[in-house]
Coordinates of C-alpha atoms in Angstrom, one line a residue:
Chain A
M1 CA -0.4 -0.3 0.0
T2 CA 2.8 2.5 1.1
E3 CA 4.0 1.6 -2.6
V4 CA 1.3 3.0 -4.5
L5 CA 1.1 5.8 -2.1
D6 CA 5.0 6.2 -3.0
V7 CA 4.1 6.1 -6.6
F8 CA 1.5 8.9 -6.4
A9 CA 3.6 11.2 -3.9
D10 CA 6.8 10.8 -6.7
G11 CA 5.0 10.8 -9.8
A12 CA 2.8 14.2 -8.7
V13 CA 6.5 15.4 -8.4
V14 CA 7.6 14.5 -11.5
T15 CA 4.5 15.7 -13.0
K16 CA 4.6 18.8 -11.7
R17 CA 8.3 19.2 -13.2
N18 CA 7.0 18.4 -16.7
L19 CA 4.1 21.3 -16.0
I20 CA 6.3 23.4 -15.5
K21 CA 8.2 23.1 -18.8
I22 CA 4.9 23.6 -20.7
I23 CA 4.7 27.5 -19.0
R24 CA 8.5 28.0 -19.6
V25 CA 8.9 26.5 -23.0
P26 CA 6.8 28.5 -25.0
E27 CA 7.6 26.7 -28.3
V28 CA 6.0 23.5 -26.7
L29 CA 2.8 25.2 -25.5
V30 CA 2.5 26.8 -29.0
W31 CA 2.6 23.8 -30.8
V32 CA 0.2 22.5 -28.5
L33 CA -2.2 25.0 -29.4
I34 CA -1.7 26.0 -32.8
S35 CA -1.2 22.4 -34.5
P36 CA -4.9 21.1 -33.3
I37 CA -5.8 24.6 -34.9
M38 CA -4.5 23.8 -38.3
F39 CA -5.5 19.9 -38.4
V40 CA -9.1 21.0 -37.8
L41 CA -8.6 23.9 -40.3
L42 CA -6.7 22.2 -42.7
F43 CA -8.6 19.1 -43.1
G44 CA -12.3 20.8 -42.7
Y45 CA -11.7 22.7 -45.6
V46 CA -9.0 20.7 -47.7
F47 CA -10.3 17.5 -47.9
G48 CA -13.6 18.7 -46.4
S49 CA -14.9 20.2 -49.1
A50 CA -13.4 17.4 -51.8
I51 CA -14.9 14.6 -50.5
D52 CA -18.4 12.8 -50.1
A53 CA -19.1 11.2 -46.3
G54 CA -22.6 10.2 -47.4
G55 CA -24.8 12.4 -46.3
V56 CA -23.8 14.2 -43.4
S57 CA -21.4 17.6 -43.7
Y58 CA -17.8 16.2 -44.1
R59 CA -16.4 18.5 -42.2
E60 CA -18.2 17.5 -39.0
F61 CA -17.4 13.7 -40.1
L62 CA -14.0 14.7 -40.0
M63 CA -13.9 15.8 -36.3
G64 CA -14.0 12.6 -34.8
G65 CA -10.7 11.4 -36.7
I66 CA -9.3 14.6 -36.3
F67 CA -9.6 14.2 -32.7
V68 CA -7.9 11.0 -32.7
Q69 CA -5.1 11.8 -35.0
T70 CA -4.0 14.6 -33.0
V71 CA -4.2 12.7 -29.6
V72 CA -2.2 9.9 -31.0
F73 CA -0.1 12.6 -32.3
G74 CA 0.1 14.1 -29.1
A75 CA 1.8 10.7 -27.3
T76 CA 5.0 11.1 -29.1
F77 CA 5.1 14.2 -26.5
T78 CA 6.1 11.0 -23.6
G79 CA 8.3 9.5 -25.8
A80 CA 10.3 12.7 -26.9
G81 CA 10.2 13.4 -23.1
M82 CA 11.8 10.3 -22.1
A83 CA 14.1 10.2 -24.7
E84 CA 15.4 13.9 -23.9
D85 CA 15.6 13.2 -20.1
M86 CA 17.6 10.1 -20.6
Q87 CA 19.5 11.7 -23.0
K88 CA 20.5 14.7 -20.2
G89 CA 21.0 12.3 -17.7
I90 CA 18.4 13.6 -15.7
I91 CA 16.7 9.6 -15.8
D92 CA 20.4 8.8 -13.8
R93 CA 19.5 11.5 -11.7
F94 CA 16.3 10.3 -10.6
R95 CA 17.3 6.3 -10.6
S96 CA 20.1 6.8 -8.3
L97 CA 17.4 8.4 -5.8
P98 CA 15.3 6.4 -3.3
M99 CA 12.1 6.9 -5.3
S100 CA 9.7 4.6 -7.0
R101 CA 10.9 2.8 -9.9
S102 CA 7.8 3.8 -12.2
A103 CA 6.9 7.1 -10.3
V104 CA 8.8 8.8 -13.4
L105 CA 7.0 7.1 -16.2
F106 CA 3.4 7.6 -14.4
G107 CA 4.4 11.4 -14.0
R108 CA 5.3 11.9 -17.6
T109 CA 2.1 10.2 -18.7
A110 CA 0.1 12.1 -16.7
S111 CA 1.8 15.2 -17.5
D112 CA 1.1 14.5 -21.1
I113 CA -2.6 13.8 -20.6
V114 CA -2.6 17.6 -19.9
Y115 CA -1.3 18.4 -23.3
N116 CA -4.0 16.4 -24.5
V117 CA -7.0 17.9 -22.6
L118 CA -5.4 21.3 -23.5
S119 CA -5.3 20.2 -27.6
I120 CA -8.9 18.5 -27.1
V121 CA -10.4 21.8 -25.8
I122 CA -8.6 23.8 -28.6
M123 CA -9.3 21.3 -31.3
A124 CA -13.3 21.6 -30.0
G125 CA -13.2 25.2 -30.1
T126 CA -12.3 25.2 -33.5
G127 CA -14.3 22.7 -34.8
L128 CA -17.4 24.7 -33.4
L129 CA -16.4 27.8 -34.8
I130 CA -16.5 25.9 -38.3
G131 CA -19.6 24.2 -37.6
W132 CA -19.3 21.0 -35.5
R133 CA -21.4 19.9 -33.3
V134 CA -22.4 17.7 -30.3
R135 CA -25.7 16.4 -31.1
T136 CA -26.2 14.1 -28.3
S137 CA -26.0 15.0 -24.8
I138 CA -23.6 16.2 -22.1
L139 CA -22.6 13.1 -20.8
E140 CA -22.3 10.8 -24.0
A141 CA -20.0 14.0 -25.1
L142 CA -17.7 13.7 -21.8
A143 CA -17.8 9.8 -22.4
G144 CA -16.7 10.8 -25.9
F145 CA -13.7 12.9 -24.8
A146 CA -12.8 10.7 -21.8
L147 CA -12.6 8.0 -24.1
L148 CA -10.0 10.0 -26.8
L149 CA -7.9 10.6 -23.3
L150 CA -7.8 6.8 -22.5
F151 CA -6.4 6.1 -25.7
S152 CA -3.8 8.8 -26.0
Y153 CA -3.2 7.7 -22.5
A154 CA -2.5 4.2 -23.1
F155 CA -0.5 5.0 -26.1
S156 CA 1.6 7.4 -24.2
W157 CA 3.0 4.1 -22.6
V158 CA 4.0 3.0 -25.8
M159 CA 5.8 5.8 -27.1
G160 CA 7.7 6.4 -23.0
Y161 CA 8.8 2.6 -24.0
I162 CA 10.3 3.7 -27.3
G163 CA 11.2 6.9 -25.6
L164 CA 13.5 4.4 -23.3
L165 CA 15.0 2.4 -26.2
V166 CA 16.0 5.1 -28.6
P167 CA 19.0 7.3 -28.9
S168 CA 17.2 10.8 -29.0
P169 CA 14.3 12.6 -29.0
E170 CA 14.8 13.3 -32.8
V171 CA 14.5 9.4 -33.4
V172 CA 11.1 9.5 -31.4
N173 CA 9.8 12.0 -33.5
N174 CA 11.2 10.3 -36.8
A175 CA 9.8 6.3 -35.6
S176 CA 6.5 7.7 -34.4
F177 CA 5.8 9.7 -37.7
M178 CA 6.6 6.3 -39.5
V179 CA 4.2 4.6 -36.8
I180 CA 1.7 6.7 -36.7
M181 CA 1.6 8.0 -40.0
P182 CA -0.2 4.6 -41.7
L183 CA -2.1 4.2 -38.3
T184 CA -4.1 7.1 -38.6
F185 CA -4.6 7.6 -42.4
V186 CA -5.3 3.5 -43.0
A187 CA -8.3 4.1 -40.9
N188 CA -11.8 5.5 -41.3
T189 CA -10.1 8.8 -40.0
F190 CA -10.4 11.1 -42.7
V191 CA -12.1 9.0 -45.3
P192 CA -15.4 6.6 -45.3
L193 CA -14.0 3.1 -44.8
E194 CA -16.4 2.1 -48.0
S195 CA -13.4 3.7 -50.2
L196 CA -10.5 1.7 -49.2
P197 CA -9.4 -1.5 -51.3
G198 CA -9.1 -4.6 -49.7
V199 CA -6.3 -5.4 -47.5
L200 CA -6.4 -1.8 -46.3
R201 CA -10.2 -2.0 -45.7
T202 CA -9.8 -5.2 -43.2
F203 CA -6.9 -3.6 -41.7
A204 CA -8.5 0.0 -41.3
E205 CA -11.6 -2.6 -39.8
W206 CA -9.7 -3.5 -37.1
N207 CA -7.5 -0.7 -36.7
P208 CA -7.8 0.6 -33.3
V209 CA -7.9 4.4 -34.1
S210 CA -11.0 3.8 -36.9
A211 CA -13.0 2.2 -33.7
V212 CA -12.1 5.1 -31.9
A213 CA -12.9 7.8 -34.4
Q214 CA -16.0 5.4 -34.5
A215 CA -17.1 5.8 -31.4
V216 CA -16.2 9.5 -30.8
R217 CA -18.6 10.2 -33.7
E218 CA -21.2 8.3 -32.4
L219 CA -20.8 9.5 -28.7
F220 CA -20.9 13.0 -30.8
G221 CA -23.7 12.5 -32.7
N222 CA -21.8 13.1 -35.9
L223 CA -22.8 10.4 -38.0
P224 CA -25.8 10.2 -40.7
A225 CA -29.1 9.4 -39.3
D226 CA -29.3 6.3 -41.9
Y227 CA -25.8 5.5 -41.1
V228 CA -25.3 1.8 -40.7
A229 CA -21.8 0.8 -39.3
P230 CA -19.6 -1.5 -41.1
D231 CA -20.7 -5.1 -40.5
V232 CA -17.5 -6.5 -38.7
W233 CA -17.1 -6.4 -34.7
S234 CA -14.7 -3.5 -33.9
L235 CA -16.8 -1.0 -35.8
Q236 CA -20.0 -2.4 -34.2
N237 CA -18.8 -2.4 -31.1
P238 CA -16.0 0.5 -31.4
V239 CA -16.3 1.9 -27.5
L240 CA -15.6 -1.8 -26.6
Y241 CA -13.4 -2.8 -28.6
T242 CA -11.3 0.6 -27.5
L243 CA -11.5 -0.4 -24.6
I244 CA -10.4 -3.4 -25.2
W245 CA -7.2 -2.0 -27.0
V246 CA -6.8 0.4 -24.0
A247 CA -6.2 -3.2 -21.7
I248 CA -4.2 -4.9 -23.6
I249 CA -1.6 -1.8 -24.6
L250 CA -1.6 -0.8 -20.6
A251 CA -1.0 -4.6 -19.6
I252 CA 1.7 -5.1 -21.9
F253 CA 3.7 -1.2 -21.8
V254 CA 3.1 -0.6 -18.4
P255 CA 5.7 -3.5 -17.2
L256 CA 7.6 -3.5 -20.6
A257 CA 8.4 0.6 -19.9
V258 CA 9.1 0.1 -16.0
R259 CA 11.3 -2.5 -17.0
Q260 CA 12.9 -0.8 -19.7
Y261 CA 13.5 2.2 -17.1
K262 CA 15.1 0.1 -14.4
R263 CA 17.8 -1.0 -16.8
A264 CA 18.3 1.9 -18.9
A265 CA 21.3 3.0 -19.2
S266 CA 22.2 6.8 -20.3
R267 CA 23.9 7.8 -23.0
Chain B
M1 CA 38.2 2.6 10.2
T2 CA 35.3 1.2 8.4
D3 CA 35.2 0.8 4.6
M4 CA 32.1 2.8 3.0
I5 CA 32.8 1.8 0.1
R6 CA 33.8 -1.7 -0.7
A7 CA 33.9 -3.7 -4.7
N8 CA 34.9 -6.9 -4.7
G9 CA 35.8 -8.7 -8.4
L10 CA 33.5 -6.3 -10.1
V11 CA 32.9 -7.7 -13.9
K12 CA 31.1 -6.3 -16.0
H13 CA 30.5 -7.1 -20.1
Y14 CA 29.0 -5.0 -22.7
G15 CA 28.8 -7.7 -25.2
E16 CA 32.3 -8.6 -26.0
V17 CA 33.7 -5.7 -24.9
K18 CA 35.0 -6.1 -21.1
A19 CA 34.1 -2.7 -19.5
L20 CA 35.2 -4.3 -15.8
D21 CA 37.5 -7.5 -15.5
G22 CA 37.3 -8.0 -11.5
L23 CA 38.1 -4.5 -9.9
D24 CA 38.5 -4.6 -6.0
L25 CA 37.9 -1.3 -4.5
A26 CA 37.9 -0.3 -0.9
V27 CA 37.7 3.2 0.5
P28 CA 38.0 4.0 4.2
E29 CA 35.5 6.1 6.1
G30 CA 36.0 10.3 5.5
T31 CA 38.4 9.5 2.7
V32 CA 39.1 10.4 -1.1
L33 CA 39.7 8.2 -3.5
G34 CA 40.7 8.9 -7.2
L35 CA 39.7 6.0 -10.0
L36 CA 41.8 7.5 -12.4
G37 CA 41.9 6.3 -15.8
P38 CA 41.9 6.9 -19.9
N39 CA 38.2 7.2 -21.3
G40 CA 37.0 3.5 -21.6
A41 CA 39.2 2.1 -18.6
G42 CA 35.9 1.3 -17.0
K43 CA 35.5 4.1 -14.5
T44 CA 32.1 5.4 -15.0
T45 CA 31.2 1.5 -15.3
A46 CA 32.4 1.2 -11.7
V47 CA 30.7 4.4 -10.2
R48 CA 27.4 3.2 -12.0
I49 CA 27.5 -0.2 -10.3
L50 CA 28.2 1.4 -6.8
A51 CA 25.5 3.8 -7.3
T52 CA 23.0 1.3 -8.1
L53 CA 22.8 2.1 -11.7
L54 CA 23.7 -0.7 -13.0
E55 CA 24.2 -4.7 -11.9
P56 CA 27.3 -6.3 -12.2
D57 CA 27.7 -9.6 -14.1
A58 CA 29.6 -10.5 -10.9
G59 CA 31.6 -9.8 -8.4
S60 CA 29.9 -8.0 -5.0
A61 CA 29.9 -4.1 -3.8
E62 CA 28.8 -2.7 -0.3
V63 CA 28.3 0.7 0.0
A64 CA 27.8 2.3 3.7
G65 CA 27.6 -1.5 4.8
I66 CA 24.5 -2.5 2.1
D67 CA 24.6 -4.7 -0.7
V68 CA 24.0 -2.5 -3.8
V69 CA 22.5 -5.4 -5.7
A70 CA 20.4 -6.9 -2.5
D71 CA 19.0 -3.6 -1.4
P72 CA 19.8 -0.6 -4.2
D73 CA 17.2 1.1 -2.2
G74 CA 19.0 1.2 1.0
V75 CA 22.2 2.5 -0.7
R76 CA 20.1 5.0 -2.4
K77 CA 19.2 6.7 0.9
Q78 CA 23.2 6.6 1.3
I79 CA 24.8 8.5 -1.4
G80 CA 24.9 11.4 -3.6
L81 CA 25.8 11.1 -7.3
S82 CA 26.8 13.5 -9.8
G83 CA 27.4 12.6 -13.2
Q84 CA 29.5 13.2 -16.0
Y85 CA 27.0 16.0 -17.9
A86 CA 24.9 18.2 -15.4
A87 CA 21.9 16.0 -14.7
V88 CA 19.9 19.3 -13.9
D89 CA 16.7 20.1 -16.1
E90 CA 17.6 23.6 -17.7
H91 CA 13.7 24.3 -18.2
L92 CA 13.7 24.0 -13.5
T93 CA 15.4 27.1 -11.5
G94 CA 17.9 26.1 -9.7
F95 CA 15.6 26.2 -6.5
E96 CA 13.3 23.7 -8.1
N97 CA 15.4 21.6 -9.3
L98 CA 17.1 21.1 -5.6
D99 CA 13.4 21.1 -4.3
M100 CA 12.4 18.6 -6.7
I101 CA 15.6 15.9 -5.4
G102 CA 14.3 16.7 -2.0
R103 CA 10.8 15.9 -2.5
L104 CA 11.6 12.8 -4.5
Y105 CA 14.1 11.7 -1.3
R106 CA 10.8 12.6 0.7
L107 CA 12.3 14.9 3.3
G108 CA 8.7 16.9 3.1
R109 CA 7.9 20.3 1.4
K110 CA 9.3 22.3 4.2
A111 CA 12.5 20.5 4.7
S112 CA 12.8 20.2 1.4
R113 CA 12.9 24.1 0.5
L114 CA 14.8 24.9 3.1
R115 CA 17.4 22.7 2.1
A116 CA 17.6 24.4 -1.8
R117 CA 17.9 27.6 0.1
E118 CA 20.4 26.2 2.1
L119 CA 22.6 24.4 -0.6
L120 CA 21.9 27.7 -3.3
E121 CA 23.7 29.5 -0.8
R122 CA 26.9 27.2 0.0
F123 CA 27.3 26.7 -4.0
D124 CA 27.3 30.6 -4.1
L125 CA 24.0 30.2 -6.4
S126 CA 21.5 32.0 -4.4
E127 CA 21.2 35.2 -6.5
A128 CA 20.4 32.7 -10.0
G129 CA 18.4 30.6 -7.6
D130 CA 15.3 31.5 -8.9
R131 CA 16.2 31.7 -12.7
P132 CA 16.2 28.9 -14.8
V133 CA 19.0 26.5 -15.3
K134 CA 19.4 27.4 -19.2
T135 CA 20.7 30.7 -18.3
Y136 CA 23.4 29.3 -15.8
S137 CA 27.2 29.2 -17.1
G138 CA 28.7 26.0 -17.7
G139 CA 30.7 26.0 -14.1
M140 CA 27.3 27.2 -12.3
Q141 CA 25.2 24.0 -13.6
R142 CA 28.2 21.7 -12.3
R143 CA 27.8 23.1 -9.3
L144 CA 24.0 22.7 -9.1
D145 CA 24.6 19.4 -10.2
L146 CA 27.1 19.3 -7.0
A147 CA 24.2 20.6 -5.0
G148 CA 21.9 18.1 -6.1
A149 CA 23.8 15.0 -5.1
L150 CA 24.0 16.6 -1.7
V151 CA 20.4 17.4 -0.7
A152 CA 20.0 14.2 1.4
E153 CA 23.2 15.0 2.8
P154 CA 25.0 11.4 1.7
V155 CA 27.4 9.8 3.7
V156 CA 28.7 8.5 0.8
L157 CA 29.3 10.7 -2.5
F158 CA 30.2 9.6 -6.2
L159 CA 31.4 12.1 -8.5
D160 CA 32.3 10.9 -12.1
E161 CA 34.3 13.0 -13.8
P162 CA 33.3 16.5 -12.1
T163 CA 35.3 19.0 -14.0
T164 CA 35.0 17.7 -17.4
G165 CA 34.6 20.3 -19.9
L166 CA 35.3 23.3 -17.8
D167 CA 37.2 26.0 -18.0
P168 CA 40.0 26.2 -15.6
R169 CA 39.0 28.7 -13.2
S170 CA 35.4 27.0 -12.9
R171 CA 37.6 23.9 -12.5
T172 CA 39.5 25.4 -9.2
E173 CA 36.3 26.6 -8.0
S174 CA 34.9 22.8 -8.2
W175 CA 37.9 21.9 -6.4
K176 CA 37.5 24.2 -3.5
V177 CA 33.7 23.4 -2.5
I178 CA 35.3 19.3 -2.9
R179 CA 37.2 19.8 -0.6
E180 CA 35.6 21.6 1.7
L181 CA 32.8 18.8 1.7
V182 CA 35.5 16.0 2.5
K183 CA 36.6 18.1 5.5
E184 CA 33.3 17.5 6.8
G185 CA 33.6 13.6 6.5
T186 CA 32.2 12.8 3.2
T187 CA 33.5 9.8 1.9
L188 CA 34.7 10.5 -2.0
L189 CA 34.7 8.5 -4.7
L190 CA 36.0 10.6 -7.7
T191 CA 36.7 9.3 -11.1
T192 CA 38.8 12.0 -13.5
Q193 CA 41.0 11.1 -16.5
Y194 CA 42.8 14.7 -15.0
L195 CA 45.8 13.4 -13.6
E196 CA 45.9 16.8 -11.6
E197 CA 42.6 16.8 -10.2
A198 CA 44.1 13.5 -8.7
D199 CA 46.7 14.4 -7.6
H200 CA 44.8 17.5 -5.7
L201 CA 42.1 16.0 -4.0
A202 CA 42.5 12.3 -3.5
D203 CA 43.9 10.6 -0.7
D204 CA 44.7 7.4 -2.5
I205 CA 44.6 6.2 -5.9
V206 CA 43.6 3.6 -7.9
V207 CA 44.6 3.6 -11.4
I208 CA 42.7 1.6 -13.7
D209 CA 43.1 0.4 -17.3
L210 CA 41.3 -1.9 -19.2
G211 CA 38.6 -2.9 -16.8
N212 CA 41.1 -3.4 -13.6
A213 CA 43.3 -1.5 -11.1
I214 CA 46.8 -1.5 -12.5
A215 CA 48.4 0.2 -9.3
R216 CA 47.0 1.6 -6.0
G217 CA 48.4 4.1 -3.8
T218 CA 49.0 7.9 -2.7
S219 CA 50.5 9.9 -5.2
D220 CA 53.5 10.3 -3.6
Q221 CA 54.0 6.4 -3.7
L222 CA 52.9 6.3 -7.4
K223 CA 55.3 8.9 -8.5
T224 CA 58.2 7.0 -6.1
Q225 CA 57.1 3.9 -8.1
V226 CA 57.9 5.3 -11.4
G227 CA 60.5 6.7 -9.9
G228 CA 63.2 8.9 -10.6
E229 CA 63.1 12.8 -10.2
R230 CA 65.2 14.9 -12.4
V231 CA 67.5 17.7 -12.6
E232 CA 66.4 20.1 -14.8
L233 CA 68.6 23.1 -16.3
V234 CA 69.2 25.4 -19.4
V235 CA 72.6 26.6 -20.0
E236 CA 73.3 30.4 -21.2
S237 CA 75.9 29.0 -23.8
T238 CA 76.3 26.5 -25.7
S239 CA 79.9 26.4 -24.5
D240 CA 78.7 25.5 -21.4
L241 CA 77.2 22.2 -22.2
A242 CA 80.0 19.9 -21.7
R243 CA 81.5 21.4 -18.4
T244 CA 77.4 21.1 -17.6
E245 CA 77.4 17.3 -18.3
A246 CA 80.7 16.6 -16.6
V247 CA 79.1 18.5 -13.7
L248 CA 75.9 16.7 -13.6
A249 CA 77.9 13.6 -14.1
E250 CA 79.1 13.7 -10.1
F251 CA 75.5 13.3 -9.1
A252 CA 73.3 11.7 -11.7
V253 CA 72.2 8.1 -11.0
G254 CA 71.8 7.4 -14.7
D255 CA 71.8 8.7 -18.1
I256 CA 72.6 12.6 -18.7
Q257 CA 70.1 14.4 -21.3
V258 CA 71.9 17.0 -23.4
E259 CA 70.2 19.1 -26.0
T260 CA 72.2 21.2 -27.8
H261 CA 69.9 23.8 -29.5
S262 CA 67.6 24.1 -26.5
R263 CA 70.6 24.2 -24.3
H264 CA 68.9 21.7 -22.1
V265 CA 70.5 19.1 -19.7
S266 CA 68.8 17.2 -17.4
A267 CA 70.1 14.2 -15.0
P268 CA 68.1 11.4 -12.6
V269 CA 69.0 12.1 -9.4
S270 CA 68.2 10.8 -5.9
G271 CA 68.1 12.8 -2.9
G272 CA 65.4 15.6 -4.1
A273 CA 66.2 19.3 -3.4
D274 CA 69.7 18.0 -1.5
A275 CA 71.1 17.0 -4.9
L276 CA 69.7 20.5 -6.8
I277 CA 71.4 22.6 -4.5
R278 CA 74.5 20.5 -4.3
T279 CA 74.8 20.5 -8.1
L280 CA 73.9 24.8 -8.3
R281 CA 76.8 25.0 -5.9
R282 CA 79.2 23.2 -8.3
L283 CA 78.0 24.8 -11.2
D284 CA 78.6 28.1 -9.3
E285 CA 82.2 27.3 -8.6
N286 CA 82.6 26.6 -12.6
A287 CA 81.2 29.9 -13.5
I288 CA 78.7 28.1 -16.0
K289 CA 75.9 30.5 -16.0
V290 CA 72.1 28.6 -15.6
L291 CA 69.1 30.4 -17.1
D292 CA 66.5 27.9 -15.7
V293 CA 67.0 25.0 -13.1
G294 CA 64.2 23.0 -11.5
L295 CA 63.8 19.8 -9.5
R296 CA 60.9 17.8 -11.7
R297 CA 59.2 14.9 -9.9
P298 CA 57.3 12.4 -12.3
T299 CA 53.9 13.7 -13.0
L300 CA 50.4 11.2 -12.7
D301 CA 51.4 11.4 -16.6
D302 CA 54.3 9.9 -16.4
V303 CA 53.2 7.1 -13.9
F304 CA 50.2 6.4 -16.3
L305 CA 52.8 6.3 -19.3
E306 CA 55.1 4.0 -17.3
L307 CA 52.1 1.3 -15.9
T308 CA 50.4 1.3 -19.3
G309 CA 52.5 2.2 -21.7
H310 CA 50.6 4.4 -23.3
A311 CA 49.6 7.9 -22.3
A312 CA 46.4 8.6 -20.2
E313 CA 44.6 11.1 -22.5
A314 CA 44.7 8.4 -25.5
D315 CA 41.1 7.5 -26.4
T316 CA 42.1 3.7 -27.0
D317 CA 38.9 1.7 -29.7
G318 CA 38.4 0.1 -26.3
A319 CA 37.2 3.5 -24.7
D320 CA 34.8 4.2 -28.2
K321 CA 33.7 0.6 -27.5
E322 CA 32.2 0.9 -24.0
R323 CA 30.2 4.4 -24.9
E324 CA 29.3 2.4 -27.8
M325 CA 27.7 -0.5 -25.6
I326 CA 26.8 2.0 -22.9
S327 CA 24.3 3.9 -25.0
Q328 CA 23.1 0.5 -26.6

């Protein structure tokens, strides 16, 4: 029990340290705030005018996809942050202290929730300006946002693990780009699944990113009235499917990342 | 005196490369051990094992009587570590850095703050204490890092190349601070590739190369081991060289070296300052004008060259390999 309390106490100290950086490094804050606006406007107007999403305003359809893509990209912060701390020897300092072995990772992933909340708020605000609406209830909307945060939190642990493996923050950014781009584009984020050919379509149907996008579209009421979800279990039950993915990712990557932290050597 | 640091037969491999090959160390309470060696000799690996950052492949180590493998958390409560690169957060202020470390040592909110201010004061960082660390000079950052290692008043302190990359003035400042610490009874293990630094700070020196100790002793003992003080002098006129050589021959205990173009003559002697005085007296009697004269004791550079057959600053292939392996 005291061990759990220690993780929280130490984790809170690390979280606070990471949050101070948000204020001290305006470049990061600007990126956090500007990039969601850019995503919404860019995709909303460039794609929004070109693609037919079947009845519903494509801009409204897009919002679910943009939300997911942005929070998944947000997880890169976790990886880059861990890699930077490794590179600068701060992890060595932490590891020489009698603090909890998992606190640095818990603290880092926790502070990145704050990043993601900020970018979701900005995205939602921008979305409202260009005509996106929540057409369900407050509760369902909150559930949608919670699901986004949960998924990005789980993904933060993947990136945190990667951050401890690679030699520098730049590598995290490049590596994550290679993973995140296909993951977020071979999905229903920006185009309806029906438009994808064979194998890509199967991948997209079972891609958890599709499920999250599907789930938030349902929860925000951004699907056309006559919409029928594709006949695959993952998209018929997108909330459950997302939660299963979150559980699997956390079950694998929390222990993996903590183990890597313990043995991590500085560079 | 009890040993505060004790290592027996430490072995660590990085793949094919043996970073440590059965290293033994013993540091009595309140003393300073200088671990001296070139890059890649295994110094940092030794410190990382003793500071619980790395587990040895074989061998055992105790710090403050606690086994580093069996009870790493117990060891962590007793030690302070300051690494080769300043492990401070450049976005936090100096105060925030120290306060954070205090909180992570679980000193409590109030005690952490108090301790942070106290250390800033002591390391002459009070004025800069509320500025982000990235505005600090290299020397200031290093002092802050050192302060960070002292937050919990550790009984054992590890400093891994504490002055590498500092300018001479900052280095001298750091030495002063370190010497003060030691006066208060902290046991210190210090790694360095600067022979001068070990000479300055350490009570005992262990010279390590390729993962093993190749010599131990005080600075003086090591110099004696290599042997040979030399009288070195420069005469005014080339025509005096032959007579100078004849005078030196009276005292020399080995070959005399004469460099004609620089009018530089040197000879190994025994008897130290006494030999020098007698040499000068005889030169004076012979009316030989001397421009420069000195008794040169061997430096630790000489010690290193003598012991390993290669110079201390040399960056061997093994060194690069060790660093490469660490980074994986």
